């Protein structure tokens, strides 16, 4: 395989790709659910016919969460590696579901029997699956991040707006938990106000940390596992020869396939602050510190500052992201101890180190400082003396009516509103895409929030679109 595409070639190809990615019809020949069929599903047994794309590892966990709600009929299972151990386990649990290796074939053969789709596949493959599902009128639940590139997130938001009856939900589960309702209540009550700075941190070990960052080319070709559809796994990304360092979660390490620690954990740490502080898109992205930087996979440690302007009556905000085992952010006086939270998921198969900070955030406002964890973990006012003095003024936090998976299915039925639709998560996803670009290029980026262009670097501006899709995958970029 050739080394990374040259900047000159990329700019040329990206320009051609951008000119070809125009609005138009998608998949006109595929079948859609009939009105009578839809009435039968929602009127008779009050369940959503759910197809699951990605059924091993995280995809399998999502599927089981949906099944536990009692609100879903699992009608189809799709994975490029159906013969893998994880897939075989899932298949045995849902023997009545039809099996597919290619999501396009699944929609073609049984699109009329599907109401909604869960997408638990690698980051780079979220986009085409979601775009096809929305075009066919299928509700979509997709793991975070919703897309890998800035432009893909933009198109997904446009598609969700066009197909307004389609329910979308991104899998940042904390958006249906205590942190979501608490942040909203405290913001509305004026407890959280005049925020000027946020520190976000995830200092657990990552899969790529044992690797040698002095890399000069992609890893060599290995034998494709028996029964795996590697070509479909690649989807829109240019050809890479199979290597085990891309597979079984390792894809998250590579710029071509994943979004690193920022895209993985940023959604769980920053989602509520981003929404309720109306941050939108940053005007400056600065990679302050990158250890083990290379052109292929993510650094061993990163410190990235995102700068946001004044928004209405709210002051400017700086958000600083820290990842890396020893890249620990400073904490304010009175922070206290960061105890291990048993509710936090495992990281790369191992427990979070107790000697360092839990994944979380520190929010600095004019008068108060808050510390918080990740996912649904609530905020706490620090120091403790300040928290006690304000305890009588804190508003009551409402209980969630449903967990994140229930919320999506109930939204499909018209009984609730999805809490993390593409319109809400999309700008946060684009913030992460800009951060990844700054990591990859190891340079400060200046961004125009109105035109959505990078103003100080033409190559980076082309990266907003990304490389042209592989031949045969161009149709997914048309709305």
PDB file of N, CA and C in Angstrom, residues 72-120:
ATOM      1  N   UNK A  72     -38.669  -3.656  21.319  1.00  0.00           N
ATOM      2  CA  UNK A  72     -38.106  -3.903  19.993  1.00  0.00           C
ATOM      3  C   UNK A  72     -38.262  -5.354  19.572  1.00  0.00           C
ATOM      4  N   UNK A  73     -38.558  -5.552  18.300  1.00  0.00           N
ATOM      5  CA  UNK A  73     -38.445  -6.854  17.652  1.00  0.00           C
ATOM      6  C   UNK A  73     -37.137  -6.864  16.868  1.00  0.00           C
ATOM      7  N   UNK A  74     -36.222  -7.741  17.205  1.00  0.00           N
ATOM      8  CA  UNK A  74     -34.946  -7.815  16.484  1.00  0.00           C
ATOM      9  C   UNK A  74     -35.177  -8.655  15.224  1.00  0.00           C
ATOM     10  N   UNK A  75     -35.247  -7.988  14.074  1.00  0.00           N
ATOM     11  CA  UNK A  75     -35.642  -8.684  12.839  1.00  0.00           C
ATOM     12  C   UNK A  75     -34.468  -8.996  11.922  1.00  0.00           C
ATOM     13  N   UNK A  76     -33.338  -8.272  12.081  1.00  0.00           N
ATOM     14  CA  UNK A  76     -32.196  -8.506  11.191  1.00  0.00           C
ATOM     15  C   UNK A  76     -30.899  -8.211  11.922  1.00  0.00           C
ATOM     16  N   UNK A  77     -29.883  -9.038  11.631  1.00  0.00           N
ATOM     17  CA  UNK A  77     -28.541  -8.865  12.173  1.00  0.00           C
ATOM     18  C   UNK A  77     -27.570  -8.776  11.003  1.00  0.00           C
ATOM     19  N   UNK A  78     -26.721  -7.738  11.011  1.00  0.00           N
ATOM     20  CA  UNK A  78     -25.810  -7.516   9.891  1.00  0.00           C
ATOM     21  C   UNK A  78     -24.414  -7.222  10.407  1.00  0.00           C
ATOM     22  N   UNK A  79     -23.441  -7.952   9.882  1.00  0.00           N
ATOM     23  CA  UNK A  79     -22.056  -7.731  10.277  1.00  0.00           C
ATOM     24  C   UNK A  79     -21.149  -8.306   9.193  1.00  0.00           C
ATOM     25  N   UNK A  80     -20.047  -7.616   8.893  1.00  0.00           N
ATOM     26  CA  UNK A  80     -19.139  -8.088   7.848  1.00  0.00           C
ATOM     27  C   UNK A  80     -18.357  -9.319   8.284  1.00  0.00           C
ATOM     28  N   UNK A  81     -18.404  -9.645   9.574  1.00  0.00           N
ATOM     29  CA  UNK A  81     -17.601 -10.738  10.123  1.00  0.00           C
ATOM     30  C   UNK A  81     -18.491 -11.677  10.935  1.00  0.00           C
ATOM     31  N   UNK A  82     -19.531 -12.210  10.294  1.00  0.00           N
ATOM     32  CA  UNK A  82     -20.523 -13.039  10.984  1.00  0.00           C
ATOM     33  C   UNK A  82     -19.932 -14.289  11.621  1.00  0.00           C
ATOM     34  N   UNK A  83     -18.766 -14.719  11.151  1.00  0.00           N
ATOM     35  CA  UNK A  83     -18.161 -15.933  11.688  1.00  0.00           C
ATOM     36  C   UNK A  83     -17.328 -15.681  12.937  1.00  0.00           C
ATOM     37  N   UNK A  84     -17.201 -14.444  13.352  1.00  0.00           N
ATOM     38  CA  UNK A  84     -16.391 -14.135  14.528  1.00  0.00           C
ATOM     39  C   UNK A  84     -17.079 -14.642  15.789  1.00  0.00           C
ATOM     40  N   UNK A  85     -16.305 -14.794  16.844  1.00  0.00           N
ATOM     41  CA  UNK A  85     -16.828 -15.307  18.112  1.00  0.00           C
ATOM     42  C   UNK A  85     -17.949 -14.418  18.652  1.00  0.00           C
ATOM     43  N   UNK A  86     -17.728 -13.098  18.621  1.00  0.00           N
ATOM     44  CA  UNK A  86     -18.726 -12.181  19.141  1.00  0.00           C
ATOM     45  C   UNK A  86     -20.017 -12.235  18.350  1.00  0.00           C
ATOM     46  N   UNK A  87     -19.915 -12.330  17.038  1.00  0.00           N
ATOM     47  CA  UNK A  87     -21.120 -12.407  16.207  1.00  0.00           C
ATOM     48  C   UNK A  87     -21.872 -13.709  16.442  1.00  0.00           C
ATOM     49  N   UNK A  88     -21.154 -14.806  16.547  1.00  0.00           N
ATOM     50  CA  UNK A  88     -21.816 -16.100  16.756  1.00  0.00           C
ATOM     51  C   UNK A  88     -22.599 -16.107  18.068  1.00  0.00           C
ATOM     52  N   UNK A  89     -22.058 -15.442  19.093  1.00  0.00           N
ATOM     53  CA  UNK A  89     -22.758 -15.352  20.370  1.00  0.00           C
ATOM     54  C   UNK A  89     -24.075 -14.593  20.203  1.00  0.00           C
ATOM     55  N   UNK A  90     -24.033 -13.481  19.488  1.00  0.00           N
ATOM     56  CA  UNK A  90     -25.238 -12.680  19.280  1.00  0.00           C
ATOM     57  C   UNK A  90     -26.253 -13.428  18.434  1.00  0.00           C
ATOM     58  N   UNK A  91     -25.787 -14.074  17.391  1.00  0.00           N
ATOM     59  CA  UNK A  91     -26.687 -14.817  16.506  1.00  0.00           C
ATOM     60  C   UNK A  91     -27.430 -15.901  17.277  1.00  0.00           C
ATOM     61  N   UNK A  92     -26.722 -16.568  18.197  1.00  0.00           N
ATOM     62  CA  UNK A  92     -27.350 -17.637  18.982  1.00  0.00           C
ATOM     63  C   UNK A  92     -28.451 -17.078  19.892  1.00  0.00           C
ATOM     64  N   UNK A  93     -28.325 -15.825  20.314  1.00  0.00           N
ATOM     65  CA  UNK A  93     -29.326 -15.204  21.192  1.00  0.00           C
ATOM     66  C   UNK A  93     -30.577 -14.779  20.431  1.00  0.00           C
ATOM     67  N   UNK A  94     -30.438 -14.541  19.126  1.00  0.00           N
ATOM     68  CA  UNK A  94     -31.570 -14.054  18.331  1.00  0.00           C
ATOM     69  C   UNK A  94     -31.712 -14.922  17.073  1.00  0.00           C
ATOM     70  N   UNK A  95     -32.088 -16.175  17.247  1.00  0.00           N
ATOM     71  CA  UNK A  95     -32.090 -17.123  16.129  1.00  0.00           C
ATOM     72  C   UNK A  95     -33.121 -16.809  15.050  1.00  0.00           C
ATOM     73  N   UNK A  96     -34.134 -16.014  15.355  1.00  0.00           N
ATOM     74  CA  UNK A  96     -35.167 -15.717  14.365  1.00  0.00           C
ATOM     75  C   UNK A  96     -34.800 -14.560  13.441  1.00  0.00           C
ATOM     76  N   UNK A  97     -33.783 -13.812  13.779  1.00  0.00           N
ATOM     77  CA  UNK A  97     -33.388 -12.663  12.965  1.00  0.00           C
ATOM     78  C   UNK A  97     -32.683 -13.130  11.692  1.00  0.00           C
ATOM     79  N   UNK A  98     -32.941 -12.454  10.583  1.00  0.00           N
ATOM     80  CA  UNK A  98     -32.262 -12.766   9.323  1.00  0.00           C
ATOM     81  C   UNK A  98     -30.846 -12.195   9.345  1.00  0.00           C
ATOM     82  N   UNK A  99     -29.935 -12.893   8.684  1.00  0.00           N
ATOM     83  CA  UNK A  99     -28.514 -12.546   8.742  1.00  0.00           C
ATOM     84  C   UNK A  99     -28.029 -11.959   7.426  1.00  0.00           C
ATOM     85  N   UNK A 100     -27.169 -10.933   7.525  1.00  0.00           N
ATOM     86  CA  UNK A 100     -26.583 -10.286   6.355  1.00  0.00           C
ATOM     87  C   UNK A 100     -25.159  -9.854   6.683  1.00  0.00           C
ATOM     88  N   UNK A 101     -24.321  -9.820   5.647  1.00  0.00           N
ATOM     89  CA  UNK A 101     -22.959  -9.298   5.796  1.00  0.00           C
ATOM     90  C   UNK A 101     -22.850  -7.872   5.251  1.00  0.00           C
ATOM     91  N   UNK A 102     -23.802  -7.464   4.423  1.00  0.00           N
ATOM     92  CA  UNK A 102     -23.763  -6.160   3.762  1.00  0.00           C
ATOM     93  C   UNK A 102     -25.078  -5.436   4.049  1.00  0.00           C
ATOM     94  N   UNK A 103     -25.002  -4.262   4.645  1.00  0.00           N
ATOM     95  CA  UNK A 103     -26.220  -3.521   4.997  1.00  0.00           C
ATOM     96  C   UNK A 103     -27.039  -3.145   3.773  1.00  0.00           C
ATOM     97  N   UNK A 104     -26.385  -2.990   2.616  1.00  0.00           N
ATOM     98  CA  UNK A 104     -27.108  -2.654   1.396  1.00  0.00           C
ATOM     99  C   UNK A 104     -28.009  -3.806   0.968  1.00  0.00           C
ATOM    100  N   UNK A 105     -27.502  -5.008   1.076  1.00  0.00           N
ATOM    101  CA  UNK A 105     -28.315  -6.185   0.762  1.00  0.00           C
ATOM    102  C   UNK A 105     -29.450  -6.331   1.770  1.00  0.00           C
ATOM    103  N   UNK A 106     -29.183  -6.037   3.018  1.00  0.00           N
ATOM    104  CA  UNK A 106     -30.224  -6.129   4.045  1.00  0.00           C
ATOM    105  C   UNK A 106     -31.399  -5.208   3.709  1.00  0.00           C
ATOM    106  N   UNK A 107     -31.101  -3.964   3.380  1.00  0.00           N
ATOM    107  CA  UNK A 107     -32.172  -3.026   3.042  1.00  0.00           C
ATOM    108  C   UNK A 107     -32.887  -3.436   1.758  1.00  0.00           C
ATOM    109  N   UNK A 108     -32.137  -3.955   0.808  1.00  0.00           N
ATOM    110  CA  UNK A 108     -32.726  -4.339  -0.471  1.00  0.00           C
ATOM    111  C   UNK A 108     -33.687  -5.504  -0.303  1.00  0.00           C
ATOM    112  N   UNK A 109     -33.335  -6.472   0.529  1.00  0.00           N
ATOM    113  CA  UNK A 109     -34.129  -7.694   0.641  1.00  0.00           C
ATOM    114  C   UNK A 109     -35.250  -7.610   1.675  1.00  0.00           C
ATOM    115  N   UNK A 110     -35.103  -6.769   2.689  1.00  0.00           N
ATOM    116  CA  UNK A 110     -36.148  -6.731   3.705  1.00  0.00           C
ATOM    117  C   UNK A 110     -36.405  -5.322   4.248  1.00  0.00           C
ATOM    118  N   UNK A 111     -36.159  -4.312   3.398  1.00  0.00           N
ATOM    119  CA  UNK A 111     -36.382  -2.937   3.828  1.00  0.00           C
ATOM    120  C   UNK A 111     -37.788  -2.686   4.317  1.00  0.00           C
ATOM    121  N   UNK A 112     -38.784  -3.359   3.713  1.00  0.00           N
ATOM    122  CA  UNK A 112     -40.164  -3.159   4.107  1.00  0.00           C
ATOM    123  C   UNK A 112     -40.512  -3.728   5.457  1.00  0.00           C
ATOM    124  N   UNK A 113     -39.618  -4.517   6.038  1.00  0.00           N
ATOM    125  CA  UNK A 113     -39.866  -5.128   7.348  1.00  0.00           C
ATOM    126  C   UNK A 113     -39.073  -4.459   8.459  1.00  0.00           C
ATOM    127  N   UNK A 114     -38.426  -3.347   8.148  1.00  0.00           N
ATOM    128  CA  UNK A 114     -37.566  -2.668   9.110  1.00  0.00           C
ATOM    129  C   UNK A 114     -38.108  -1.276   9.411  1.00  0.00           C
ATOM    130  N   UNK A 115     -38.254  -0.964  10.697  1.00  0.00           N
ATOM    131  CA  UNK A 115     -38.664   0.378  11.118  1.00  0.00           C
ATOM    132  C   UNK A 115     -37.475   1.237  11.524  1.00  0.00           C
ATOM    133  N   UNK A 116     -36.487   0.624  12.146  1.00  0.00           N
ATOM    134  CA  UNK A 116     -35.370   1.381  12.702  1.00  0.00           C
ATOM    135  C   UNK A 116     -34.100   0.549  12.626  1.00  0.00           C
ATOM    136  N   UNK A 117     -32.966   1.234  12.705  1.00  0.00           N
ATOM    137  CA  UNK A 117     -31.660   0.595  12.582  1.00  0.00           C
ATOM    138  C   UNK A 117     -30.757   1.071  13.712  1.00  0.00           C
ATOM    139  N   UNK A 118     -30.047   0.149  14.343  1.00  0.00           N
ATOM    140  CA  UNK A 118     -28.978   0.529  15.267  1.00  0.00           C
ATOM    141  C   UNK A 118     -27.647   0.294  14.562  1.00  0.00           C
ATOM    142  N   UNK A 119     -26.732   1.227  14.728  1.00  0.00           N
ATOM    143  CA  UNK A 119     -25.439   1.173  14.043  1.00  0.00           C
ATOM    144  C   UNK A 119     -24.346   1.148  15.107  1.00  0.00           C
ATOM    145  N   UNK A 120     -23.691   0.003  15.254  1.00  0.00           N
ATOM    146  CA  UNK A 120     -22.619  -0.158  16.224  1.00  0.00           C
ATOM    147  C   UNK A 120     -21.364  -0.663  15.547  1.00  0.00           C
TER     148      UNK A 120
END
